[in-house]
Coordinates of C-alpha atoms and ligand atoms in Angstrom, one line a residue:
X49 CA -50.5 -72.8 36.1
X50 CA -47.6 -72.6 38.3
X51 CA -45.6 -74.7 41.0
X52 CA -45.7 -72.6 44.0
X53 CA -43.3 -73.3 47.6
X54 CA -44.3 -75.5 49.9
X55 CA -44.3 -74.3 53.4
X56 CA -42.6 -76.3 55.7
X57 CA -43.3 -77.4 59.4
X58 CA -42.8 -74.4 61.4
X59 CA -44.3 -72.1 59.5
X60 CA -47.9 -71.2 61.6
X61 CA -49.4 -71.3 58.4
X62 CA -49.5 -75.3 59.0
X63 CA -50.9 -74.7 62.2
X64 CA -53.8 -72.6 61.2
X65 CA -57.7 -74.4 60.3
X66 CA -58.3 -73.2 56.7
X67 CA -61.7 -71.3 56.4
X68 CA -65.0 -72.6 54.4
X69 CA -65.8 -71.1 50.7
X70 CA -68.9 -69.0 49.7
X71 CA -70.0 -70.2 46.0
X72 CA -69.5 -67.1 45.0
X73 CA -65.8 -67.6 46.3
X74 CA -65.1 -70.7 44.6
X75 CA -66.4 -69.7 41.6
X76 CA -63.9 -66.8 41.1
X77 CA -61.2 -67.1 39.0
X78 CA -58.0 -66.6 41.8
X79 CA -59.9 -69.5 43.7
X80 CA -59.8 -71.6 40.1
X81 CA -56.7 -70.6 39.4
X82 CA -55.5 -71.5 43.1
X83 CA -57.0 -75.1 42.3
X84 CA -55.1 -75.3 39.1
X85 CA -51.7 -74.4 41.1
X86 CA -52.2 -76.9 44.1
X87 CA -52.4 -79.5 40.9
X88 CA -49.7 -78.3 39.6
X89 CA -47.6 -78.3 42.8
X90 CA -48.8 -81.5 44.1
X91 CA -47.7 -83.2 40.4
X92 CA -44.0 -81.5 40.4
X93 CA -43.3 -83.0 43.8
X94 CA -44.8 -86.2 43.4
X95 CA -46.9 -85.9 46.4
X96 CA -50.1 -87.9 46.9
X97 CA -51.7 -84.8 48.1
X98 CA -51.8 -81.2 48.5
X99 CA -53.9 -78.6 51.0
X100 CA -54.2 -75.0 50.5
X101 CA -52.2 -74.4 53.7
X102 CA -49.1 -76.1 52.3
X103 CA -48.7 -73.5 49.9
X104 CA -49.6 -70.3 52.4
X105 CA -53.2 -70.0 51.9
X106 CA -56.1 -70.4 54.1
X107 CA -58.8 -71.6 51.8
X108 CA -60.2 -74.8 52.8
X109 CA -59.2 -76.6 49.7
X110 CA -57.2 -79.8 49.2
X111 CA -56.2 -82.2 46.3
X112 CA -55.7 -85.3 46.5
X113 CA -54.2 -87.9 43.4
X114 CA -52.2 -91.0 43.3
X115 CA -50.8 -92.2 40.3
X116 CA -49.7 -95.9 39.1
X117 CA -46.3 -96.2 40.7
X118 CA -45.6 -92.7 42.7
X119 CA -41.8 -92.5 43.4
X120 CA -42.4 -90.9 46.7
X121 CA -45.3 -93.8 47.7
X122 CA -45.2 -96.4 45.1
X123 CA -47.3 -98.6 46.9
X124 CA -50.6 -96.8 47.1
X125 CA -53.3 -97.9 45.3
X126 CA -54.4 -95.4 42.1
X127 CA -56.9 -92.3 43.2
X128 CA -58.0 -90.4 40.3
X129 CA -57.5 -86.6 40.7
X130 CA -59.8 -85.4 43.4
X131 CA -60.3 -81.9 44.3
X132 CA -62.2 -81.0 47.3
X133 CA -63.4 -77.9 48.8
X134 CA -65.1 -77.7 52.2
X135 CA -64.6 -81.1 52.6
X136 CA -65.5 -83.4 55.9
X137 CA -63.9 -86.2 56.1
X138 CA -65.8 -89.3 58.9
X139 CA -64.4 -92.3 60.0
X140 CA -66.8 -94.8 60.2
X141 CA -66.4 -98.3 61.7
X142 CA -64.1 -99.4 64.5
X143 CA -61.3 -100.6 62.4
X144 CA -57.9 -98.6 62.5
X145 CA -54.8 -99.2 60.4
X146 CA -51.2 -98.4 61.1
X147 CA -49.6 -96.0 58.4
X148 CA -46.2 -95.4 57.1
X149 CA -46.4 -91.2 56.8
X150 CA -44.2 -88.7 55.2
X151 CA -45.5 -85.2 54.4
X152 CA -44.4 -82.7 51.7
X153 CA -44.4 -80.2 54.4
X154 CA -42.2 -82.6 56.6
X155 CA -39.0 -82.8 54.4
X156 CA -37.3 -85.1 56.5
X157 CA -39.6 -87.5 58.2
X158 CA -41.5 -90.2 58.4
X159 CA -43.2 -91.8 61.5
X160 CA -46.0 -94.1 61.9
X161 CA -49.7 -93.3 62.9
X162 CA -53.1 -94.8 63.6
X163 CA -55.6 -93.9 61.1
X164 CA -59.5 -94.8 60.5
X165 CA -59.4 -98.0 58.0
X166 CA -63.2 -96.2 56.2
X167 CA -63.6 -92.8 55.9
X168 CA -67.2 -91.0 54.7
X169 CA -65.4 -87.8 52.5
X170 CA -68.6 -85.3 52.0
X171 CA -67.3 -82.1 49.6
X172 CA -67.8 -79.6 47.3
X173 CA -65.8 -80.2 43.9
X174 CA -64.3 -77.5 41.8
X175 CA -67.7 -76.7 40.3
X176 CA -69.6 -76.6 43.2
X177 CA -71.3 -80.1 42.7
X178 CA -71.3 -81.9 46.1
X179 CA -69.9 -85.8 46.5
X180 CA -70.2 -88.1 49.1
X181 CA -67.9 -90.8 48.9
X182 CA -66.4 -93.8 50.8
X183 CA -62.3 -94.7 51.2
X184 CA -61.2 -97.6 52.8
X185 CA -56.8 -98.7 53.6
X186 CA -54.4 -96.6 52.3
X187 CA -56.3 -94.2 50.3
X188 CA -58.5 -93.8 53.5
X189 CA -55.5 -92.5 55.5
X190 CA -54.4 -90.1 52.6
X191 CA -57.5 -88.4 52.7
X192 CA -57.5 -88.1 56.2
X193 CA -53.9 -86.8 56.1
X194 CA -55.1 -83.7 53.8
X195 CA -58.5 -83.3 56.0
X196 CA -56.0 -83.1 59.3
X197 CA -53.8 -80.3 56.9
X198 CA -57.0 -78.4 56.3
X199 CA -57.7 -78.5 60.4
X200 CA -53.8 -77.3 61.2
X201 CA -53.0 -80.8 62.4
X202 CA -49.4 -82.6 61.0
X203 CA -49.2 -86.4 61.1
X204 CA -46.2 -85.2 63.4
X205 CA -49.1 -85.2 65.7
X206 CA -50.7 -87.9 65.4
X207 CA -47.4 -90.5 66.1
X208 CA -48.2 -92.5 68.9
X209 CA -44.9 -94.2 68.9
X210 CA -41.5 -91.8 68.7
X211 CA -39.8 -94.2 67.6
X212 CA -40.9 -95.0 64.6
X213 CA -39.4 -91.3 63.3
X214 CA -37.2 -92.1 60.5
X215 CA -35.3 -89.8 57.8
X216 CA -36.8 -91.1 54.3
X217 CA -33.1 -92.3 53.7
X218 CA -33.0 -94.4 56.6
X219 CA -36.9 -95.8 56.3
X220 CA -35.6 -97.1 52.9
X221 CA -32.7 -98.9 54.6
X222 CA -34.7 -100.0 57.5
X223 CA -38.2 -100.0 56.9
X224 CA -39.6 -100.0 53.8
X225 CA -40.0 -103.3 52.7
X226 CA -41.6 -104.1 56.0
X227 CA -44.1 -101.9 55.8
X228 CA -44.7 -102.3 51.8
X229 CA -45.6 -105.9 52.5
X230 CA -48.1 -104.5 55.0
X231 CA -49.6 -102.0 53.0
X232 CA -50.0 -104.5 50.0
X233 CA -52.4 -106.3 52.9
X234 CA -53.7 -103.6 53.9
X235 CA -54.7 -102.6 49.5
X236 CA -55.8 -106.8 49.6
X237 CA -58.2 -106.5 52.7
X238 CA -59.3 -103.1 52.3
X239 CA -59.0 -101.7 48.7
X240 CA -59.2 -97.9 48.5
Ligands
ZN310 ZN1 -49.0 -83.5 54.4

């Protein structure tokens, strides 16, 4: 396995909507070992999750894991490792939730944007086997952050409000224990 770069906003790559896999596809091994890199990237940097675009490539794959007490979002609820090709991801239900956002392609920022509080995630895992699940809060809003990654979409895009844009440095100063007590609501209300 091996950590690969992580392309960062500006690169089109980002901006691109990855492309569906055959069987045949995902069965090969450069697609398997592909999976076993975006694991392995997504651990080193602590992210919560990974798409294949980050790293340069336009298969539509994307991982997604929290563990106990992330350093980068320590307040997330635990999401056991989930790998998911060709996946849909469906709000369902009126709710939205405000969310806190950084990105692993977006070094320096974070900003806050409206996501679906329930998602329906429909996909295909590493072996093929199709899952339909349900996510609700935080964990809803993760997996919608990797669908939009898969679709070239940024949560750059989706910040209503400019001025919530803060450097991680200065969200720690400013922000953070704000919007922790909010998403520990949010975890209490919704779950994940
Ligand atoms: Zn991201």
């Amino acid at each position: 396995m091996t950590v690969l770069p992580i392309v960062q906003v500006g690169d089109p790559v980002l901006r691109e909507r990855a492309r569906e896999l055959s069987a045949e596809e995902l069965a090969s091994p450069d697609t398997q070992h592909l999976i076993d890199d975006l694991i392995e990237t997504k651990r080193a940097a602590n992210g919560a999750g990974l798409a294949a675009n980050q790293v340069g490539d336009l298969r539509r794959i994307a991982v997604v894991e929290v563990t106990e007490g992330n350093p980068r979002y320590p307040y997330k609820p635990p999401v056991p490792l989930t790998v998911m090709v060709n996946p849909v991801v469906e709000p369902f239900g009126d709710e939205t939730i405000a969310i806190n956002e950084g990105c692993l392609s977006v070094p320096t920022l974070r900003g806050t944007v409206e996501r679906a509080a329930s998602v329906r995630v429909r996909y295909l895992d590493r072996d093929g086997k199709e899952h339909v699940e349900e996510r609700r809060g935080l964990t809803a809003g993760t997996f919608q952050h990797e669908f939009d990654h898969l679709n070239g979409v940024l949560f750059l895009d989706r910040v209503r409000d400019p001025s919530t844009f803060a450097t991680w440095e200065e969200f720690d100063r400013h922000g953070r224990a704000e919007f922790e007590r909010e998403a520990r609501a949010i975890v209490q209300r919704l779950g994940s």
